[in-house]
mmCIF file of C-alpha atoms and ligand atoms in Angstrom:
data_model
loop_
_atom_site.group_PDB
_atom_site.id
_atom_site.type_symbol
_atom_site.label_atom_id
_atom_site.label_comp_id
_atom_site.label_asym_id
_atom_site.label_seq_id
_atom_site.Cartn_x
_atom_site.Cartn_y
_atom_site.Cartn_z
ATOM 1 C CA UNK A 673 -5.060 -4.264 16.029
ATOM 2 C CA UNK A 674 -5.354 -1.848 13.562
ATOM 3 C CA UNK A 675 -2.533 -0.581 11.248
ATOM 4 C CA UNK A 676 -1.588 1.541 8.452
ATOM 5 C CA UNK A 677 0.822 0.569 5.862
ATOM 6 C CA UNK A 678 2.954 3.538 4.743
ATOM 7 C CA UNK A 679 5.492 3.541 1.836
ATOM 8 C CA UNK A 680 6.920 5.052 -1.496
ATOM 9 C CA UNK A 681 5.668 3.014 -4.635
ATOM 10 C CA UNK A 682 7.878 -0.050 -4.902
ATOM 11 C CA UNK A 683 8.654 -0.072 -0.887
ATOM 12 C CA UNK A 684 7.178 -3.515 -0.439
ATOM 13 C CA UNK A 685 4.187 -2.532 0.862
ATOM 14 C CA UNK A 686 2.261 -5.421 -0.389
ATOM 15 C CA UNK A 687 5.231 -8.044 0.109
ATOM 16 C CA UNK A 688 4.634 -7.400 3.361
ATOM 17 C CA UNK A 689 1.106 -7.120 3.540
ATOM 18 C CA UNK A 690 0.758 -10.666 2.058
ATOM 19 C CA UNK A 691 3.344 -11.819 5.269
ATOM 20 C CA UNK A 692 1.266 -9.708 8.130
ATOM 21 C CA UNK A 693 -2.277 -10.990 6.689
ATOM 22 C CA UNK A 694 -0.942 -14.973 7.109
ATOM 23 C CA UNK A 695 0.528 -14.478 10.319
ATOM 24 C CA UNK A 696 -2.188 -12.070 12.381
ATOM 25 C CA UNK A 697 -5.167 -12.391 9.787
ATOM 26 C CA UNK A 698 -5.993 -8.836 9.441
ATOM 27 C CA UNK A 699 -8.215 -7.363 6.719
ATOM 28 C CA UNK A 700 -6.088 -6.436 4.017
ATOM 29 C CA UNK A 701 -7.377 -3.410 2.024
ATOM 30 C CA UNK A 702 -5.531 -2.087 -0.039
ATOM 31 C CA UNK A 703 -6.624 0.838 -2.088
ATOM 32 C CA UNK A 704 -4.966 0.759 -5.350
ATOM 33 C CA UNK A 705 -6.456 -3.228 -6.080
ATOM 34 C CA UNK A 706 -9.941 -1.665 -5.503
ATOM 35 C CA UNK A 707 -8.973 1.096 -7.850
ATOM 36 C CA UNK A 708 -7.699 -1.609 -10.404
ATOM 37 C CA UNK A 709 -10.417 -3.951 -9.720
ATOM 38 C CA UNK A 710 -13.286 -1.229 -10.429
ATOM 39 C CA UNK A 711 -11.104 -0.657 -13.525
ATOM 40 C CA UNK A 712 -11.163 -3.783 -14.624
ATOM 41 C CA UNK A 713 -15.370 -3.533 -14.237
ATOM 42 C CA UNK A 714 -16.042 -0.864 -16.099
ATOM 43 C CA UNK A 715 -17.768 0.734 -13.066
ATOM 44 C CA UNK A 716 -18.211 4.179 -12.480
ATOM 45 C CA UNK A 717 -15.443 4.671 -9.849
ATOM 46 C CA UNK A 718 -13.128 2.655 -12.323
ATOM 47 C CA UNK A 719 -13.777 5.127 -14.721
ATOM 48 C CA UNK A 720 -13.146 7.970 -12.672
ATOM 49 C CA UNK A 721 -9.838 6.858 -11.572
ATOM 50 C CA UNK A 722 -8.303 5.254 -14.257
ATOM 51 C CA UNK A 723 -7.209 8.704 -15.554
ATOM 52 C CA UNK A 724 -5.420 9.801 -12.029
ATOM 53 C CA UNK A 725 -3.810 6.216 -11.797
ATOM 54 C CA UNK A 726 -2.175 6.646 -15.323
ATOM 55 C CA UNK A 727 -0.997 9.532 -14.625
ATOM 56 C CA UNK A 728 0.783 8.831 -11.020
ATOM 57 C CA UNK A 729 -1.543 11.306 -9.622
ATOM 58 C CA UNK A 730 -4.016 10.582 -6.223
ATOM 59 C CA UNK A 731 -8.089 9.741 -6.712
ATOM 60 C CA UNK A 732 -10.093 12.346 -5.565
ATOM 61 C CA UNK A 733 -10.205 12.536 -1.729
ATOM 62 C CA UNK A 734 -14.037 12.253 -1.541
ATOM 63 C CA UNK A 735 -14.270 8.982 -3.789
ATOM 64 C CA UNK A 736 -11.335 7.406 -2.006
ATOM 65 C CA UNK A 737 -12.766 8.012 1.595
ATOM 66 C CA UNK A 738 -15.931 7.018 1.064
ATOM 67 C CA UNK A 739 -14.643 3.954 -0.641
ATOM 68 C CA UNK A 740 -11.902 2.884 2.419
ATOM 69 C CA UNK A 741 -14.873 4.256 5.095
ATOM 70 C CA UNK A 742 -17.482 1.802 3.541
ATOM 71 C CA UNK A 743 -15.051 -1.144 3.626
ATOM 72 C CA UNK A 744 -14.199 -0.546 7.145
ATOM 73 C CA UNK A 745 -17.866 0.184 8.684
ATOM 74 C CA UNK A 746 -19.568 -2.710 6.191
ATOM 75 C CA UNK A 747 -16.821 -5.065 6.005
ATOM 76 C CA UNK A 748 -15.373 -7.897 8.861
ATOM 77 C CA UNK A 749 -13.116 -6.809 10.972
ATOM 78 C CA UNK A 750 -12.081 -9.600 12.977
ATOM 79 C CA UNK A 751 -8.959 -9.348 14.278
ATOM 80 C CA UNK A 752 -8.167 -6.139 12.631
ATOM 81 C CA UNK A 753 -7.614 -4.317 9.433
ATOM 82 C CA UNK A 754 -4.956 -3.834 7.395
ATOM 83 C CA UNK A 755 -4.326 -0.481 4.974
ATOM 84 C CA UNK A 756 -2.994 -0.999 2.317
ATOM 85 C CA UNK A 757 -2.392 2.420 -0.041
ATOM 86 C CA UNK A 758 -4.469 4.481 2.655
ATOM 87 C CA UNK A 759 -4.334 7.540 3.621
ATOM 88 C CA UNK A 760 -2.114 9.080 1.185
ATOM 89 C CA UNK A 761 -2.149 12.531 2.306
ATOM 90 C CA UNK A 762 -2.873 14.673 5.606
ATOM 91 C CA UNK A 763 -6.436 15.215 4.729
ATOM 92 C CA UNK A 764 -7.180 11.539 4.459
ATOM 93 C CA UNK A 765 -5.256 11.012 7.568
ATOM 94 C CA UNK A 766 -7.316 13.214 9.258
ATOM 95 C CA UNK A 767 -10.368 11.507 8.030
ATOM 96 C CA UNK A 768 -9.640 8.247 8.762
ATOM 97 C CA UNK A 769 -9.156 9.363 12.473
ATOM 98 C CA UNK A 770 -12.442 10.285 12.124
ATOM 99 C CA UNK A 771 -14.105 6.745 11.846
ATOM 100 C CA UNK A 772 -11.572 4.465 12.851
ATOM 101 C CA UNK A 773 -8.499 3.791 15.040
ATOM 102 C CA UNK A 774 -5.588 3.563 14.057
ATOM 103 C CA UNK A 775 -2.830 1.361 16.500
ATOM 104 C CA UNK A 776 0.147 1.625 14.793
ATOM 105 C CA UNK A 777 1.719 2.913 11.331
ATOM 106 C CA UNK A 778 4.187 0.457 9.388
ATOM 107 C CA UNK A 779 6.321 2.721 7.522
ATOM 108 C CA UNK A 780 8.265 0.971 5.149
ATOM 109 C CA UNK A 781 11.854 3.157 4.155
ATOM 110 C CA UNK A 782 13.251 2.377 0.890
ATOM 111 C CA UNK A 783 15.733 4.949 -0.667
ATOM 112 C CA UNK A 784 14.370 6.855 -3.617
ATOM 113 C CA UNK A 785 17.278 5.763 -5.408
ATOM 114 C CA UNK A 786 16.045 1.519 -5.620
ATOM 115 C CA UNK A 787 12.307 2.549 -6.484
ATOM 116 C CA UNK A 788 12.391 2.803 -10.109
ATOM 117 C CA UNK A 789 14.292 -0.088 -10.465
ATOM 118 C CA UNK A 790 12.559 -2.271 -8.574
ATOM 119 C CA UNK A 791 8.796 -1.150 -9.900
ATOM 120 C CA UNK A 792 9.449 -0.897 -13.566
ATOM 121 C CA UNK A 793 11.188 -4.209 -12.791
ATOM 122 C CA UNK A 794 8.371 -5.655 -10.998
ATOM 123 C CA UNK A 795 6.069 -8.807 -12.581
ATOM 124 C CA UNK A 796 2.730 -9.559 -10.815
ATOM 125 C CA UNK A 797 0.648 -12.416 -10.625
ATOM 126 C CA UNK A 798 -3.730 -12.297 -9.994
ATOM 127 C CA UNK A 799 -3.019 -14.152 -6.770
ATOM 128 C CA UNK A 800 -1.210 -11.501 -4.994
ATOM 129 C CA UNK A 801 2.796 -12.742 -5.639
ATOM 130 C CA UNK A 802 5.111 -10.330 -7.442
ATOM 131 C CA UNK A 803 8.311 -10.715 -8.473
ATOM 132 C CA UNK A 804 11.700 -8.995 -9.696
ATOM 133 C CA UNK A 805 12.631 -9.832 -13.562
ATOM 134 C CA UNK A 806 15.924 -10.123 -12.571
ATOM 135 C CA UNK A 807 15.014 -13.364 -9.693
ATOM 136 C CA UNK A 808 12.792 -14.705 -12.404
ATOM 137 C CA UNK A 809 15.689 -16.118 -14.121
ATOM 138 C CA UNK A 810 13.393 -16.084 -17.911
ATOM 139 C CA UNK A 811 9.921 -17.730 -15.900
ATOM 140 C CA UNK A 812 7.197 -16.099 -16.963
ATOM 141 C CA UNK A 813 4.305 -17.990 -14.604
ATOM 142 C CA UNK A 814 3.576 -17.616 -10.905
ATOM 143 C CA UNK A 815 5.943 -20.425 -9.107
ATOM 144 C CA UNK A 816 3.335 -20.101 -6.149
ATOM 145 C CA UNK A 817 0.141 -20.702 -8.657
ATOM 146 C CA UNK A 818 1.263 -21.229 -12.364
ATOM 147 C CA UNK A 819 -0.813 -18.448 -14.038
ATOM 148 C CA UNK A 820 1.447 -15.724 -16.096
ATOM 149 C CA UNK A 821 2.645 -12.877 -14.627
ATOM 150 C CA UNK A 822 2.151 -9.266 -15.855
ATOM 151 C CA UNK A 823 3.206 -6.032 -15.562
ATOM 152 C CA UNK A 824 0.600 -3.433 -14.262
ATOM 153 C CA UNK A 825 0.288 -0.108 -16.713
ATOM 154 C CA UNK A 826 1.277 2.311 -14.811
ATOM 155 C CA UNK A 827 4.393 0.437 -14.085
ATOM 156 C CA UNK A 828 6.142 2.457 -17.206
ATOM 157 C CA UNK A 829 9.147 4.790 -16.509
ATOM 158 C CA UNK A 830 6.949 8.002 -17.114
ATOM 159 C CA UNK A 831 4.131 7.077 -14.056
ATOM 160 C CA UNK A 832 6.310 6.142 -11.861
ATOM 161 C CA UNK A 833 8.001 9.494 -11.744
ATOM 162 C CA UNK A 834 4.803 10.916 -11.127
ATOM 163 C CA UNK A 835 4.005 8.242 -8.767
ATOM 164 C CA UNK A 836 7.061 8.987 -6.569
ATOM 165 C CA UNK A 837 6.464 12.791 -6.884
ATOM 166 C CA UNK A 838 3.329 12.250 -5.465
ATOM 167 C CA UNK A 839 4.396 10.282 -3.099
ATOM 168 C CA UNK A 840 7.286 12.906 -2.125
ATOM 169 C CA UNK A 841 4.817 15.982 -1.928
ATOM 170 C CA UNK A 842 1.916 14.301 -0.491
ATOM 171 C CA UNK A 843 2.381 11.185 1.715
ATOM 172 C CA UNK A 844 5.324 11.693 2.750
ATOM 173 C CA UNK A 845 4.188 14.102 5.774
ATOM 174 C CA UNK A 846 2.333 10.905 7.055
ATOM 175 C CA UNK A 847 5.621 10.186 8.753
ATOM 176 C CA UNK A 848 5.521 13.201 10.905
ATOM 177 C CA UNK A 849 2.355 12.829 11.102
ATOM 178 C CA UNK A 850 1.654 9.237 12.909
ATOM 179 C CA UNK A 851 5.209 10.280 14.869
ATOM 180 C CA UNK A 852 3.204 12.975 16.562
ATOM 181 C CA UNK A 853 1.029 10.555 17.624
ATOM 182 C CA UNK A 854 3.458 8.129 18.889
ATOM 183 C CA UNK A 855 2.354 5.434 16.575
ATOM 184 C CA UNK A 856 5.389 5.219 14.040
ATOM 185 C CA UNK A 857 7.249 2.442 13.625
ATOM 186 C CA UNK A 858 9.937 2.670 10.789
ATOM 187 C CA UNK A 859 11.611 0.043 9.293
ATOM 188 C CA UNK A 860 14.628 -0.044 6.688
ATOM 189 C CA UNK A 861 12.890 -1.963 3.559
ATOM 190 C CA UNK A 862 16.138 -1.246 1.130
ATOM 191 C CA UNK A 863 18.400 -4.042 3.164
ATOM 192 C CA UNK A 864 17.921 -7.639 3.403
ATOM 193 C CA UNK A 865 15.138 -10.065 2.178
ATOM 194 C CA UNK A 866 11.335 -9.832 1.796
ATOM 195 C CA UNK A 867 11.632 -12.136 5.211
ATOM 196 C CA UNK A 868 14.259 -10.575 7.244
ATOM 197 C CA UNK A 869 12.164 -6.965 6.742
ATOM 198 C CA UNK A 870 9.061 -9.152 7.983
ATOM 199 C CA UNK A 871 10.742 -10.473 10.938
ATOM 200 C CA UNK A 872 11.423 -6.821 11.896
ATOM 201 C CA UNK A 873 7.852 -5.946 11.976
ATOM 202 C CA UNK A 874 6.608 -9.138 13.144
ATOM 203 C CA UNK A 875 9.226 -8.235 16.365
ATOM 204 C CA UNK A 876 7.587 -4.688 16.215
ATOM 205 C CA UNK A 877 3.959 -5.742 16.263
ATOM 206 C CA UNK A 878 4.562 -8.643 19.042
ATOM 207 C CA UNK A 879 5.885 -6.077 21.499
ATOM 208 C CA UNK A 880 2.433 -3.812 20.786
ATOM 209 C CA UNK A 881 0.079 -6.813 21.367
ATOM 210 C CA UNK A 882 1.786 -7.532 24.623
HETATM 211 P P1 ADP B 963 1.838 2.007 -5.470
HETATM 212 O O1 ADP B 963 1.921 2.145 -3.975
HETATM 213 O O2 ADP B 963 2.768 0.971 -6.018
HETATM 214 O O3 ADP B 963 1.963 3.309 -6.213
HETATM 215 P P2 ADP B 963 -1.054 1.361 -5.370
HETATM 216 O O4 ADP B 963 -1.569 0.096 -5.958
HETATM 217 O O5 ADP B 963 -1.127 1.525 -3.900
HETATM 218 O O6 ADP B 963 0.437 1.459 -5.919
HETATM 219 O O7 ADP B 963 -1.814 2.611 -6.034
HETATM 220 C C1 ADP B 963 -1.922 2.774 -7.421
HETATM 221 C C2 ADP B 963 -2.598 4.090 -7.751
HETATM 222 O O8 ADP B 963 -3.947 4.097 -7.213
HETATM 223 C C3 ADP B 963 -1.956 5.339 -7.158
HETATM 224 O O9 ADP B 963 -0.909 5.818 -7.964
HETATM 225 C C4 ADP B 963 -3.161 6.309 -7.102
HETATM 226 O O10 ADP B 963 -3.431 6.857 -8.375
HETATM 227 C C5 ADP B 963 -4.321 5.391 -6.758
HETATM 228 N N1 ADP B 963 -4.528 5.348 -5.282
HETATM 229 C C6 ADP B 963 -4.297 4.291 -4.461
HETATM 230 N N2 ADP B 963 -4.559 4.609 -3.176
HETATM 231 C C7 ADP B 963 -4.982 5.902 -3.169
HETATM 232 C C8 ADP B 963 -5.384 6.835 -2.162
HETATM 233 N N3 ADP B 963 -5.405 6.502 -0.865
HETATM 234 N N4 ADP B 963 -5.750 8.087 -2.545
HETATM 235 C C9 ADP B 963 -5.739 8.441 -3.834
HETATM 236 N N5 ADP B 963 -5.344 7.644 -4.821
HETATM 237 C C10 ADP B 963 -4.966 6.377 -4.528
HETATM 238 ZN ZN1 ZN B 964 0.325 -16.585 -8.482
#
């Protein structure tokens, strides 16, 4: 089974990610850690999109295809993959139907209105948690792994405008899109806990293996 995470910044995308991965062991890739990763490397593709990341804008199409289409051609598949951040517009859509299929999309609805909040909010940890300052009650170390959290850069007021923007404009058509295809499945990611959203899809991706 393969499937496409879709969702505004701050959506949950990776809560739930981290849930689907432990339950059906899927390849989880998830664009914007490679981005962060090669950042963090000083490679060339770091380089290249650090300046688009701080700025809440997309990576170049070519760079980001070639990156996802290596990954899923080179990598394991096992019992699936997992995207994570991919495709972000139609034209990566398009060419991701090109070397791989897709099953179903996860779209993940949150209401514009709880996004800001809960990113410029949000605390991460290296081992894939994050958390909500206002559930941390002062803590600032992972209560899954002990190592202190942080908040990522472009978690600042200013980029995530942009970020949500660009999300609006651009990958927000992905909706229609995957609908036209019959492989949408929406669920509401503003109500309830990390848990109850994951028992939706869980429901949602038990009826598509039967
Ligand atoms: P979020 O969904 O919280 O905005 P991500 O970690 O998925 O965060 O992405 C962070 C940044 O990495 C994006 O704002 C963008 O600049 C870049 N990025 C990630 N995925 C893609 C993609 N598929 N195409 C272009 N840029 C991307
Ligand atoms: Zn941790």
């Amino acid at each position: 089974m393969n499937i496409v995470l879709l969702g505004a910044p701050g959506a949950g995308k990776g809560t739930q990610a981290a849930f689907i991965q432990e339950k059906y062991g899927l390849v989880h890739i998830a664009t914007g850690d490679i981005f962060r990763a090669n950042i963090k490397g000083g490679t060339p593709i770091g380089k290249l999109a650090k300046s688009y990341i701080d700025a809440g804008k997309l990576v170049p199409d070519e760079v980001t295809c070639e990156l996802v289409k290596d990954r899923l051609l080179n990598g394991s598949s096992g019992n699936g993959f997992m995207l994570d951040g991919f495709p972000r517009n139609i034209f990566q859509a398009r060419e991701l139907d090109k070397f791989a299929d897709i099953d179903l999309c996860v779209n993940i609805d949150v209401d514009k209105s709880l996004l800001m909040d809960r990113i410029c909010g949000r605390r991460m940890c290296s081992c894939g948690a994050s958390y909500h300052v206002s559930t941390l009650g002062g803590a600032t170390t992972c209560a899954k792994c002990g190592k202190p959290l942080y908040r990522r850069e472009d978690d600042n007021p200013a980029t995530v405008e942009a970020r949500i923007n660009t999300y609006t404009q651009q990958t927000a058509p992905l909706v229609e899109y995957y609908a036209a295809q019959g492989k949408l499945f929406t669920v509401d990611g503003g109500a309830g806990s990390p848990a109850d959203i994951f028992a939706a899809i869980d429901a949602e991706l038990k009826r598509y293996l039967k």
